[in-house]
Amino acid sequence: MTDQSPEYFSGHRRSGWIRLRTITTVRWIAVIGQLTALLVAQQILNLSLEYQLCYLAVGVLVFANLIATFSFPENHLLSESENAAMLLLDLLQLCFLLFLTGGLNNPFSMLIAGPVTISAATLTMRSTITLACVAVVLVSLMLQFHLPLRSTEGFILRIPNIFQYGNLSAIVIAIFFSSLYSRRVTSEISSMSDALSATQMALAREQKLTDLGGVVAAAAHELGTPLATIKLTSAELMEELADKPELYEDAALIRQQADRCRDILQSMGRAGKDDLQLRSAPLLTVIEEAAEPHLNRGKNLSFNEDITQSSEGRVPIIQRHPEIVHGLRNLIQNAVDFARENVWVEADWTKDHITVRIMDDGRGYPPHLLGRIGHPFVTSRRTENERKQRPGYEGMGLGLFIAKTLLERTGADLRFGNGNDPYAPVASHHVGRGAIVEVSWPRDKLEMPLTEGLMTAENPIFKP
């Protein structure tokens, strides 16, 4: 397997998802908040500030918003550079306004972390680090360089130096912590969204293959009547054209081809009906179907049935959901990919549960990833020797996630583990010592009602 793609976390994909309208809307909210704070300071608190410069700073933000609104359509998607430039402008405008209103003595100085947090959620790591460094430099300068807050009596309103240094430390910590937290959460949400999309695509493909049999059977049925008409008409033409050999041969050819189409549709109809019957099938037949693409990949794929005595004693007839077939197929593929020589698939059932186990003789799952298996984009780094053995294999860690998601939709419970210590000396190749996946369903959620002609345990379809 391969590591998580660094390009995924770089933010290149997310940087083009933000509309201009979103940024301008947030800016208008910021303008309203800044104007409200200035009016309260001027009319209620009677603070002595450079109000002309303060309103000029707010006007710059208003002017930038108007230019953006009239220059681009509202649904315009901002590029990486455009997003970075707009956030940098917001940061500079906010810092200038804080410089005019007391610097770190102003309780609103914590808002400096806002643009950097937005950058962490939407832009690349390089843009975020650049913006964070600019913010740290500006907030450090404001510790010494700022216009004081004055009351109408001329008193300077300031907090003790120790609290100013505390504010500086808190802002710097908030910048980096909120950025890291925001980036991590956004990346997790984005990766889960991509993985679920891949799961839906896999399920849709399997569903189309399942439904194809029904389409074929319906087509064979519908085309039967026009073909019968063509055959009847061609027979009448042959009778009328018996004295015209050249036209008689053409009519005979039409009837011959109609018979051929009939034979083809009959075979297609039988295949379609067979596929429709597999909407319910014996458990072992479904497992065999899931494993079929991986039978000839150079590994020994062995099937074993462990029939536990139950009240029925029959092989369960289960619903042949596309989720089950595709999920088990992904698990078997993963076992075949990483097995040394052998893969074992076992099935057993009791009165209450149906269980399938897939085991291999590879190195097993890395112990430090066992608790995270089944999450999207969780992969392990391959050794150089493994790369040489399978040079074309590059995975994103979605296979197990897709399998787990699809199987859990059918009510299954999955457990991942290792046969023993994956770093112990290699034992006999007959011993299942590598990865183990156990899939278990409540029997009442998976089994179809009993019908005539079911396969029983005395007539197995699976041979070890």
CSV table of C-alpha atoms in Angstrom, one decimal:
chain,number,residue,atom,x,y,z
A,1,MET,CA,0.0,0.0,0.0
A,2,THR,CA,1.0,3.6,-0.3
A,3,ASP,CA,1.0,6.6,2.0
A,4,GLN,CA,-1.8,9.2,2.0
A,5,SER,CA,-1.4,11.4,-1.0
A,6,PRO,CA,0.4,14.6,0.0
A,7,GLU,CA,-1.4,16.4,-2.8
A,8,TYR,CA,-4.7,15.6,-1.1
A,9,PHE,CA,-3.8,17.5,2.1
A,10,SER,CA,-2.1,20.3,0.2
A,11,GLY,CA,-5.4,22.2,-0.2
A,12,HIS,CA,-5.0,22.7,-4.0
A,13,ARG,CA,-8.4,21.1,-4.6
A,14,ARG,CA,-10.2,23.0,-1.9
A,15,SER,CA,-8.8,26.4,-2.8
A,16,GLY,CA,-11.0,26.5,-5.9
A,17,TRP,CA,-14.2,25.7,-4.1
A,18,ILE,CA,-15.0,29.1,-2.5
A,19,ARG,CA,-17.3,31.5,-4.3
A,20,LEU,CA,-16.7,35.2,-4.4
A,21,ARG,CA,-20.1,35.7,-2.9
A,22,THR,CA,-19.2,33.8,0.2
A,23,ILE,CA,-16.1,36.1,0.9
A,24,THR,CA,-18.0,39.3,0.2
A,25,THR,CA,-20.9,38.3,2.5
A,26,VAL,CA,-18.5,37.6,5.3
A,27,ARG,CA,-16.8,40.9,4.6
A,28,TRP,CA,-20.1,42.8,4.8
A,29,ILE,CA,-20.7,41.2,8.2
A,30,ALA,CA,-17.2,42.3,9.3
A,31,VAL,CA,-17.9,45.9,8.1
A,32,ILE,CA,-21.1,46.0,10.1
A,33,GLY,CA,-19.4,44.7,13.2
A,34,GLN,CA,-16.5,47.2,12.8
A,35,LEU,CA,-18.9,50.2,12.3
A,36,THR,CA,-20.9,49.1,15.3
A,37,ALA,CA,-17.9,48.9,17.5
A,38,LEU,CA,-16.7,52.4,16.4
A,39,LEU,CA,-20.1,53.9,16.9
A,40,VAL,CA,-20.4,52.4,20.4
A,41,ALA,CA,-16.9,53.7,21.3
A,42,GLN,CA,-17.7,57.2,20.0
A,43,GLN,CA,-21.3,57.7,21.1
A,44,ILE,CA,-21.6,55.6,24.3
A,45,LEU,CA,-18.1,55.1,25.7
A,46,ASN,CA,-16.9,58.5,24.6
A,47,LEU,CA,-13.4,57.3,23.7
A,48,SER,CA,-11.0,59.7,22.1
A,49,LEU,CA,-9.8,57.9,18.9
A,50,GLU,CA,-8.6,58.9,15.4
A,51,TYR,CA,-12.1,58.3,14.0
A,52,GLN,CA,-11.4,59.7,10.6
A,53,LEU,CA,-8.6,57.1,10.0
A,54,CYS,CA,-10.7,54.4,11.6
A,55,TYR,CA,-13.6,55.0,9.2
A,56,LEU,CA,-11.1,55.2,6.4
A,57,ALA,CA,-9.9,51.7,7.2
A,58,VAL,CA,-13.5,50.4,7.2
A,59,GLY,CA,-14.0,52.3,3.9
A,60,VAL,CA,-11.1,50.4,2.3
A,61,LEU,CA,-12.9,47.1,3.1
A,62,VAL,CA,-16.1,48.5,1.7
A,63,PHE,CA,-14.4,49.7,-1.5
A,64,ALA,CA,-12.6,46.3,-2.0
A,65,ASN,CA,-16.0,44.6,-1.6
A,66,LEU,CA,-17.6,46.8,-4.2
A,67,ILE,CA,-14.8,46.4,-6.7
A,68,ALA,CA,-15.0,42.6,-6.3
A,69,THR,CA,-18.8,42.6,-6.6
A,70,PHE,CA,-18.9,44.6,-9.8
A,71,SER,CA,-15.8,43.0,-11.4
A,72,PHE,CA,-16.8,39.4,-11.2
A,73,PRO,CA,-20.1,37.4,-11.2
A,74,GLU,CA,-21.4,36.3,-7.8
A,75,ASN,CA,-20.8,32.6,-8.6
A,76,HIS,CA,-17.2,33.3,-9.6
A,77,LEU,CA,-14.9,30.6,-8.0
A,78,LEU,CA,-11.8,32.2,-6.5
A,79,SER,CA,-8.4,30.8,-7.4
A,80,GLU,CA,-5.6,30.1,-4.9
A,81,SER,CA,-3.9,33.4,-5.5
A,82,GLU,CA,-7.2,35.4,-5.3
A,83,ASN,CA,-8.2,33.7,-2.1
A,84,ALA,CA,-4.8,34.4,-0.5
A,85,ALA,CA,-4.8,38.1,-1.7
A,86,MET,CA,-8.3,38.7,-0.2
A,87,LEU,CA,-7.4,37.1,3.1
A,88,LEU,CA,-4.2,39.1,3.3
A,89,LEU,CA,-6.1,42.3,2.6
A,90,ASP,CA,-8.5,41.4,5.4
A,91,LEU,CA,-5.6,40.7,7.8
A,92,LEU,CA,-3.8,44.0,7.0
A,93,GLN,CA,-7.1,46.0,7.3
A,94,LEU,CA,-7.8,44.5,10.7
A,95,CYS,CA,-4.3,45.0,12.0
A,96,PHE,CA,-4.4,48.7,10.9
A,97,LEU,CA,-7.7,49.2,12.6
A,98,LEU,CA,-6.3,47.6,15.8
A,99,PHE,CA,-3.2,49.9,15.5
A,100,LEU,CA,-5.5,52.9,15.6
A,101,THR,CA,-7.5,51.6,18.6
A,102,GLY,CA,-5.0,50.5,21.2
A,103,GLY,CA,-3.2,47.5,19.7
A,104,LEU,CA,-3.2,44.6,22.1
A,105,ASN,CA,-5.1,46.7,24.7
A,106,ASN,CA,-8.1,46.2,22.4
A,107,PRO,CA,-10.1,43.1,23.3
A,108,PHE,CA,-10.9,42.6,19.6
A,109,SER,CA,-7.3,41.8,18.9
A,110,MET,CA,-8.1,38.1,19.1
A,111,LEU,CA,-9.9,38.4,15.7
A,112,ILE,CA,-6.5,38.3,14.0
A,113,ALA,CA,-6.6,34.5,14.1
A,114,GLY,CA,-9.7,34.6,11.9
A,115,PRO,CA,-8.2,35.1,8.4
A,116,VAL,CA,-5.4,32.5,9.2
A,117,THR,CA,-8.0,29.9,10.3
A,118,ILE,CA,-10.0,30.4,7.1
A,119,SER,CA,-6.8,30.0,5.1
A,120,ALA,CA,-6.0,26.8,6.8
A,121,ALA,CA,-9.4,25.4,5.9
A,122,THR,CA,-9.3,26.4,2.2
A,123,LEU,CA,-5.8,27.2,1.0
A,124,THR,CA,-2.5,25.4,0.5
A,125,MET,CA,-0.1,24.9,3.4
A,126,ARG,CA,2.4,27.4,1.9
A,127,SER,CA,-0.3,30.1,1.7
A,128,THR,CA,-1.4,29.4,5.3
A,129,ILE,CA,2.1,29.5,6.7
A,130,THR,CA,2.8,32.7,4.9
A,131,LEU,CA,-0.4,34.3,6.2
A,132,ALA,CA,0.3,33.0,9.8
A,133,CYS,CA,3.9,34.5,9.7
A,134,VAL,CA,2.5,37.9,8.6
A,135,ALA,CA,-0.1,37.8,11.4
A,136,VAL,CA,2.5,36.9,14.0
A,137,VAL,CA,4.9,39.7,12.9
A,138,LEU,CA,2.1,42.3,12.8
A,139,VAL,CA,0.7,41.4,16.2
A,140,SER,CA,4.2,41.5,17.7
A,141,LEU,CA,4.8,45.0,16.3
A,142,MET,CA,1.5,46.1,17.7
A,143,LEU,CA,2.8,45.3,21.2
A,144,GLN,CA,5.1,48.4,21.0
A,145,PHE,CA,3.6,50.4,18.1
A,146,HIS,CA,0.0,51.5,18.4
A,147,LEU,CA,-2.1,54.6,19.2
A,148,PRO,CA,-3.4,54.6,22.7
A,149,LEU,CA,-6.9,54.4,23.8
A,150,ARG,CA,-7.9,57.7,25.5
A,151,SER,CA,-11.0,58.7,27.4
A,152,THR,CA,-12.6,62.1,26.9
A,153,GLU,CA,-10.7,63.3,30.0
A,154,GLY,CA,-7.4,62.3,28.4
A,155,PHE,CA,-6.7,59.3,30.5
A,156,ILE,CA,-4.9,56.5,28.7
A,157,LEU,CA,-6.7,53.2,28.9
A,158,ARG,CA,-4.2,50.3,29.0
A,159,ILE,CA,-3.8,47.0,30.6
A,160,PRO,CA,-0.6,46.0,32.5
A,161,ASN,CA,2.4,44.8,30.5
A,162,ILE,CA,2.1,41.3,31.8
A,163,PHE,CA,-1.4,41.1,30.3
A,164,GLN,CA,-0.3,42.5,27.0
A,165,TYR,CA,2.4,39.8,26.7
A,166,GLY,CA,-0.3,37.3,27.7
A,167,ASN,CA,-2.5,38.6,24.9
A,168,LEU,CA,0.4,38.3,22.5
A,169,SER,CA,1.0,34.7,23.5
A,170,ALA,CA,-2.6,33.8,23.4
A,171,ILE,CA,-3.0,35.3,19.9
A,172,VAL,CA,0.0,33.4,18.6
A,173,ILE,CA,-1.2,30.2,20.1
A,174,ALA,CA,-4.7,30.7,18.7
A,175,ILE,CA,-3.3,31.4,15.3
A,176,PHE,CA,-1.4,28.1,15.1
A,177,PHE,CA,-3.8,25.9,17.1
A,178,SER,CA,-7.0,27.0,15.4
A,179,SER,CA,-5.3,26.7,12.0
A,180,LEU,CA,-4.1,23.2,12.7
A,181,TYR,CA,-7.4,22.1,14.1
A,182,SER,CA,-9.4,23.7,11.2
A,183,ARG,CA,-7.1,22.1,8.6
A,184,ARG,CA,-7.3,18.7,10.3
A,185,VAL,CA,-11.1,18.7,10.5
A,186,THR,CA,-11.6,20.0,7.0
A,187,SER,CA,-9.2,17.4,5.6
A,188,GLU,CA,-11.0,14.6,7.5
A,189,ILE,CA,-14.4,15.8,6.2
A,190,SER,CA,-13.1,16.1,2.6
A,191,SER,CA,-11.4,12.7,2.7
A,192,MET,CA,-14.6,11.0,4.0
A,193,SER,CA,-16.6,12.7,1.3
A,194,ASP,CA,-14.3,11.5,-1.4
A,195,ALA,CA,-14.3,8.0,0.0
A,196,LEU,CA,-18.1,7.8,0.2
A,197,SER,CA,-18.3,9.0,-3.4
A,198,ALA,CA,-15.9,6.2,-4.4
A,199,THR,CA,-18.1,3.8,-2.4
A,200,GLN,CA,-21.3,5.0,-4.2
A,201,MET,CA,-19.5,4.5,-7.6
A,202,ALA,CA,-18.5,1.0,-6.8
A,203,LEU,CA,-22.0,0.1,-5.6
A,204,ALA,CA,-23.6,1.7,-8.6
A,205,ARG,CA,-21.3,-0.4,-10.9
A,206,GLU,CA,-22.2,-3.6,-9.1
A,207,GLN,CA,-25.9,-2.7,-9.1
A,208,LYS,CA,-25.8,-2.1,-12.9
A,209,LEU,CA,-24.2,-5.5,-13.4
A,210,THR,CA,-26.9,-7.1,-11.3
A,211,ASP,CA,-29.7,-5.4,-13.1
A,212,LEU,CA,-28.3,-6.2,-16.6
A,213,GLY,CA,-29.8,-9.7,-16.4
A,214,GLY,CA,-33.2,-8.3,-15.9
A,215,VAL,CA,-32.8,-5.9,-18.9
A,216,VAL,CA,-31.7,-8.8,-21.1
A,217,ALA,CA,-34.6,-11.0,-20.2
A,218,ALA,CA,-37.1,-8.1,-20.8
A,219,ALA,CA,-35.5,-7.3,-24.2
A,220,ALA,CA,-35.7,-10.9,-25.2
A,221,HIS,CA,-39.4,-11.0,-24.3
A,222,GLU,CA,-40.3,-7.8,-26.0
A,223,LEU,CA,-38.5,-8.5,-29.3
A,224,GLY,CA,-40.1,-12.0,-29.6
A,225,THR,CA,-43.3,-10.7,-31.2
A,226,PRO,CA,-41.8,-8.5,-34.0
A,227,LEU,CA,-39.4,-11.3,-34.9
A,228,ALA,CA,-42.3,-13.8,-35.2
A,229,THR,CA,-44.1,-11.3,-37.5
A,230,ILE,CA,-41.0,-11.0,-39.6
A,231,LYS,CA,-40.7,-14.8,-39.9
A,232,LEU,CA,-44.4,-15.2,-40.8
A,233,THR,CA,-44.2,-12.4,-43.5
A,234,SER,CA,-41.0,-13.9,-45.0
A,235,ALA,CA,-42.7,-17.3,-45.2
A,236,GLU,CA,-45.6,-15.8,-47.2
A,237,LEU,CA,-43.1,-14.0,-49.5
A,238,MET,CA,-41.3,-17.2,-50.2
A,239,GLU,CA,-44.6,-18.8,-51.3
A,240,GLU,CA,-45.4,-15.9,-53.6
A,241,LEU,CA,-41.9,-15.7,-55.0
A,242,ALA,CA,-41.4,-19.4,-55.7
A,243,ASP,CA,-41.2,-18.7,-59.5
A,244,LYS,CA,-38.6,-16.0,-59.1
A,245,PRO,CA,-35.4,-17.6,-57.8
A,246,GLU,CA,-33.4,-14.5,-57.1
A,247,LEU,CA,-36.2,-12.9,-55.0
A,248,TYR,CA,-37.0,-16.2,-53.4
A,249,GLU,CA,-33.4,-16.4,-52.1
A,250,ASP,CA,-33.7,-13.0,-50.5
A,251,ALA,CA,-36.9,-13.9,-48.7
A,252,ALA,CA,-35.3,-17.1,-47.5
A,253,LEU,CA,-32.3,-15.2,-46.2
A,254,ILE,CA,-34.7,-12.9,-44.2
A,255,ARG,CA,-36.4,-15.9,-42.6
A,256,GLN,CA,-33.0,-17.5,-41.8
A,257,GLN,CA,-31.8,-14.4,-40.1
A,258,ALA,CA,-35.0,-14.1,-38.1
A,259,ASP,CA,-34.6,-17.6,-36.9
A,260,ARG,CA,-31.0,-16.8,-35.9
A,261,CYS,CA,-32.2,-13.7,-33.9
A,262,ARG,CA,-34.8,-15.9,-32.2
A,263,ASP,CA,-32.1,-18.4,-31.1
A,264,ILE,CA,-29.9,-15.6,-29.8
A,265,LEU,CA,-32.7,-14.0,-27.8
A,266,GLN,CA,-33.7,-17.3,-26.4
A,267,SER,CA,-30.2,-17.8,-25.0
A,268,MET,CA,-30.1,-14.3,-23.7
A,269,GLY,CA,-33.4,-14.7,-22.0
A,270,ARG,CA,-32.3,-17.8,-20.3
A,271,ALA,CA,-29.1,-16.0,-19.1
A,272,GLY,CA,-31.2,-13.1,-17.9
A,273,LYS,CA,-33.6,-15.3,-15.9
A,274,ASP,CA,-30.6,-17.1,-14.4
A,275,ASP,CA,-29.2,-13.8,-13.3
A,276,LEU,CA,-32.5,-12.8,-11.8
A,277,GLN,CA,-32.6,-16.0,-9.8
A,278,LEU,CA,-29.3,-15.1,-8.2
A,279,ARG,CA,-30.9,-12.3,-6.4
A,280,SER,CA,-31.1,-15.0,-3.7
A,281,ALA,CA,-28.4,-17.7,-3.7
A,282,PRO,CA,-26.6,-20.1,-1.3
A,283,LEU,CA,-24.1,-18.4,0.9
A,284,LEU,CA,-21.2,-20.4,-0.5
A,285,THR,CA,-22.2,-19.5,-4.1
A,286,VAL,CA,-22.1,-15.8,-3.3
A,287,ILE,CA,-18.6,-16.2,-1.7
A,288,GLU,CA,-17.4,-18.1,-4.8
A,289,GLU,CA,-18.8,-15.5,-7.1
A,290,ALA,CA,-17.0,-12.7,-5.1
A,291,ALA,CA,-13.7,-14.6,-5.2
A,292,GLU,CA,-13.9,-15.6,-8.9
A,293,PRO,CA,-11.9,-12.6,-10.3
A,294,HIS,CA,-8.9,-13.5,-8.0
A,295,LEU,CA,-8.7,-17.3,-8.5
A,296,ASN,CA,-5.9,-17.1,-11.1
A,297,ARG,CA,-3.7,-14.5,-9.7
A,298,GLY,CA,-0.8,-16.7,-8.7
A,299,LYS,CA,-2.0,-17.4,-5.1
A,300,ASN,CA,-3.6,-20.5,-3.7
A,301,LEU,CA,-7.2,-19.5,-2.8
A,302,SER,CA,-8.7,-22.2,-0.7
A,303,PHE,CA,-12.4,-22.4,0.4
A,304,ASN,CA,-13.4,-24.2,3.6
A,305,GLU,CA,-16.9,-24.7,5.0
A,306,ASP,CA,-17.2,-25.1,8.7
A,307,ILE,CA,-20.8,-26.2,9.1
A,308,THR,CA,-22.0,-25.8,12.7
A,309,GLN,CA,-25.0,-27.9,13.6
A,310,SER,CA,-28.1,-25.7,13.8
A,311,SER,CA,-31.8,-26.2,13.8
A,312,GLU,CA,-32.0,-26.3,10.0
A,313,GLY,CA,-28.7,-27.9,9.0
A,314,ARG,CA,-28.8,-26.3,5.6
A,315,VAL,CA,-26.6,-23.9,3.7
A,316,PRO,CA,-28.2,-20.5,4.2
A,317,ILE,CA,-29.9,-19.0,1.2
A,318,ILE,CA,-29.0,-15.3,1.4
A,319,GLN,CA,-30.0,-12.2,-0.4
A,320,ARG,CA,-27.5,-11.6,-3.2
A,321,HIS,CA,-27.0,-7.9,-2.6
A,322,PRO,CA,-24.5,-6.1,-4.8
A,323,GLU,CA,-23.0,-4.7,-1.6
A,324,ILE,CA,-22.2,-8.2,-0.3
A,325,VAL,CA,-20.6,-9.3,-3.5
A,326,HIS,CA,-18.5,-6.2,-4.0
A,327,GLY,CA,-17.5,-5.9,-0.3
A,328,LEU,CA,-16.4,-9.5,0.0
A,329,ARG,CA,-14.5,-9.2,-3.4
A,330,ASN,CA,-12.6,-6.2,-2.1
A,331,LEU,CA,-11.6,-8.1,1.1
A,332,ILE,CA,-10.5,-11.1,-0.9
A,333,GLN,CA,-8.5,-8.9,-3.3
A,334,ASN,CA,-6.7,-7.3,-0.4
A,335,ALA,CA,-5.8,-10.7,1.0
A,336,VAL,CA,-4.6,-11.9,-2.4
A,337,ASP,CA,-2.5,-8.7,-2.9
A,338,PHE,CA,-0.6,-9.2,0.4
A,339,ALA,CA,-0.5,-12.9,0.8
A,340,ARG,CA,2.8,-14.8,0.3
A,341,GLU,CA,1.3,-18.0,-1.2
A,342,ASN,CA,-2.1,-18.8,0.4
A,343,VAL,CA,-5.5,-17.3,1.1
A,344,TRP,CA,-8.2,-19.1,3.0
A,345,VAL,CA,-11.9,-18.2,3.0
A,346,GLU,CA,-14.1,-19.9,5.6
A,347,ALA,CA,-17.8,-19.7,6.1
A,348,ASP,CA,-19.9,-21.0,9.1
A,349,TRP,CA,-23.3,-20.4,10.4
A,350,THR,CA,-25.4,-21.0,13.5
A,351,LYS,CA,-29.0,-20.5,14.3
A,352,ASP,CA,-28.5,-16.8,14.9
A,353,HIS,CA,-25.4,-15.7,12.9
A,354,ILE,CA,-23.7,-16.1,9.5
A,355,THR,CA,-19.9,-15.6,9.5
A,356,VAL,CA,-17.3,-15.3,6.8
A,357,ARG,CA,-13.6,-15.3,7.6
A,358,ILE,CA,-10.8,-14.3,5.1
A,359,MET,CA,-7.2,-15.1,6.1
A,360,ASP,CA,-3.8,-15.0,4.4
A,361,ASP,CA,-0.2,-15.9,5.1
A,362,GLY,CA,1.2,-12.4,4.6
A,363,ARG,CA,2.7,-10.1,7.1
A,364,GLY,CA,-0.7,-9.0,8.4
A,365,TYR,CA,-1.9,-5.6,9.2
A,366,PRO,CA,0.6,-3.1,10.8
A,367,PRO,CA,-0.1,-3.3,14.6
A,368,HIS,CA,-0.2,0.5,14.9
A,369,LEU,CA,-3.0,0.7,12.2
A,370,LEU,CA,-5.3,-2.0,13.5
A,371,GLY,CA,-7.5,0.4,15.3
A,372,ARG,CA,-7.9,2.6,12.2
A,373,ILE,CA,-8.5,-0.1,9.5
A,374,GLY,CA,-11.6,0.7,7.5
A,375,HIS,CA,-11.0,4.5,7.6
A,376,PRO,CA,-10.5,6.1,4.2
A,377,PHE,CA,-6.9,6.9,3.1
A,378,VAL,CA,-5.3,4.7,5.9
A,379,THR,CA,-2.5,2.8,4.2
A,380,SER,CA,0.9,1.5,5.1
A,381,ARG,CA,4.2,2.1,3.3
A,382,ARG,CA,5.5,-0.7,1.2
A,383,THR,CA,9.1,-1.9,1.4
A,384,GLU,CA,11.3,-1.7,-1.6
A,385,ASN,CA,11.1,-5.5,-2.1
A,386,GLU,CA,7.3,-5.3,-2.2
A,387,ARG,CA,7.5,-2.6,-4.8
A,388,LYS,CA,9.6,-4.8,-7.0
A,389,GLN,CA,7.2,-7.7,-6.6
A,390,ARG,CA,4.2,-5.6,-7.5
A,391,PRO,CA,5.5,-2.5,-9.3
A,392,GLY,CA,2.1,-1.6,-10.7
A,393,TYR,CA,0.2,-1.6,-7.4
A,394,GLU,CA,-0.5,1.8,-6.0
A,395,GLY,CA,-3.4,2.1,-3.7
A,396,MET,CA,-5.1,5.0,-1.8
A,397,GLY,CA,-6.4,2.8,1.1
A,398,LEU,CA,-10.0,3.0,-0.2
A,399,GLY,CA,-10.5,-0.7,-0.8
A,400,LEU,CA,-11.1,-1.7,2.8
A,401,PHE,CA,-13.1,1.4,3.5
A,402,ILE,CA,-15.4,0.6,0.6
A,403,ALA,CA,-15.7,-3.0,1.6
A,404,LYS,CA,-16.5,-2.1,5.2
A,405,THR,CA,-19.0,0.6,4.2
A,406,LEU,CA,-20.9,-1.6,1.8
A,407,LEU,CA,-21.0,-4.6,4.1
A,408,GLU,CA,-22.1,-2.6,7.1
A,409,ARG,CA,-25.0,-1.3,5.0
A,410,THR,CA,-26.3,-4.9,4.9
A,411,GLY,CA,-26.1,-5.2,8.7
A,412,ALA,CA,-22.6,-6.8,8.9
A,413,ASP,CA,-20.1,-6.4,11.7
A,414,LEU,CA,-16.4,-6.4,10.6
A,415,ARG,CA,-13.4,-7.2,12.8
A,416,PHE,CA,-9.8,-7.0,11.6
A,417,GLY,CA,-6.9,-8.7,13.2
A,418,ASN,CA,-3.6,-10.7,12.8
A,419,GLY,CA,-3.1,-14.4,13.1
A,420,ASN,CA,0.0,-13.8,15.3
A,421,ASP,CA,2.9,-11.5,15.5
A,422,PRO,CA,3.5,-10.2,11.9
A,423,TYR,CA,7.2,-9.7,12.6
A,424,ALA,CA,7.8,-13.3,13.9
A,425,PRO,CA,9.8,-15.8,11.8
A,426,VAL,CA,7.8,-17.2,9.0
A,427,ALA,CA,6.0,-20.4,10.0
A,428,SER,CA,4.7,-23.2,7.8
A,429,HIS,CA,2.9,-21.9,4.8
A,430,HIS,CA,-0.1,-24.0,5.8
A,431,VAL,CA,-0.6,-21.9,8.9
A,432,GLY,CA,-2.8,-18.8,8.6
A,433,ARG,CA,-0.5,-16.3,10.3
A,434,GLY,CA,-1.3,-13.0,8.4
A,435,ALA,CA,-4.3,-10.8,8.3
A,436,ILE,CA,-7.7,-12.0,9.3
A,437,VAL,CA,-11.0,-10.3,8.5
A,438,GLU,CA,-14.2,-11.7,10.0
A,439,VAL,CA,-17.6,-10.6,8.7
A,440,SER,CA,-20.6,-11.5,10.7
A,441,TRP,CA,-24.3,-10.9,10.0
A,442,PRO,CA,-27.4,-11.6,12.1
A,443,ARG,CA,-29.0,-14.5,10.2
A,444,ASP,CA,-32.5,-12.9,10.1
A,445,LYS,CA,-31.1,-9.9,8.2
A,446,LEU,CA,-29.4,-11.8,5.5
A,447,GLU,CA,-31.2,-15.1,5.0
A,448,MET,CA,-34.0,-15.5,2.5
A,449,PRO,CA,-37.2,-17.5,3.5
A,450,LEU,CA,-36.9,-21.2,2.8
A,451,THR,CA,-38.1,-22.3,-0.6
A,452,GLU,CA,-38.2,-25.6,-2.5
A,453,GLY,CA,-34.9,-26.8,-4.0
A,454,LEU,CA,-32.6,-25.2,-1.5
A,455,MET,CA,-29.0,-26.5,-1.3
A,456,THR,CA,-28.5,-28.4,1.9
A,457,ALA,CA,-25.4,-29.2,3.9
A,458,GLU,CA,-25.5,-32.8,2.6
A,459,ASN,CA,-25.1,-31.5,-0.9
A,460,PRO,CA,-22.3,-29.0,-0.6
A,461,ILE,CA,-21.3,-26.7,-3.5
A,462,PHE,CA,-18.0,-25.7,-1.9
A,463,LYS,CA,-15.0,-28.0,-1.9
A,464,PRO,CA,-11.9,-27.2,0.2
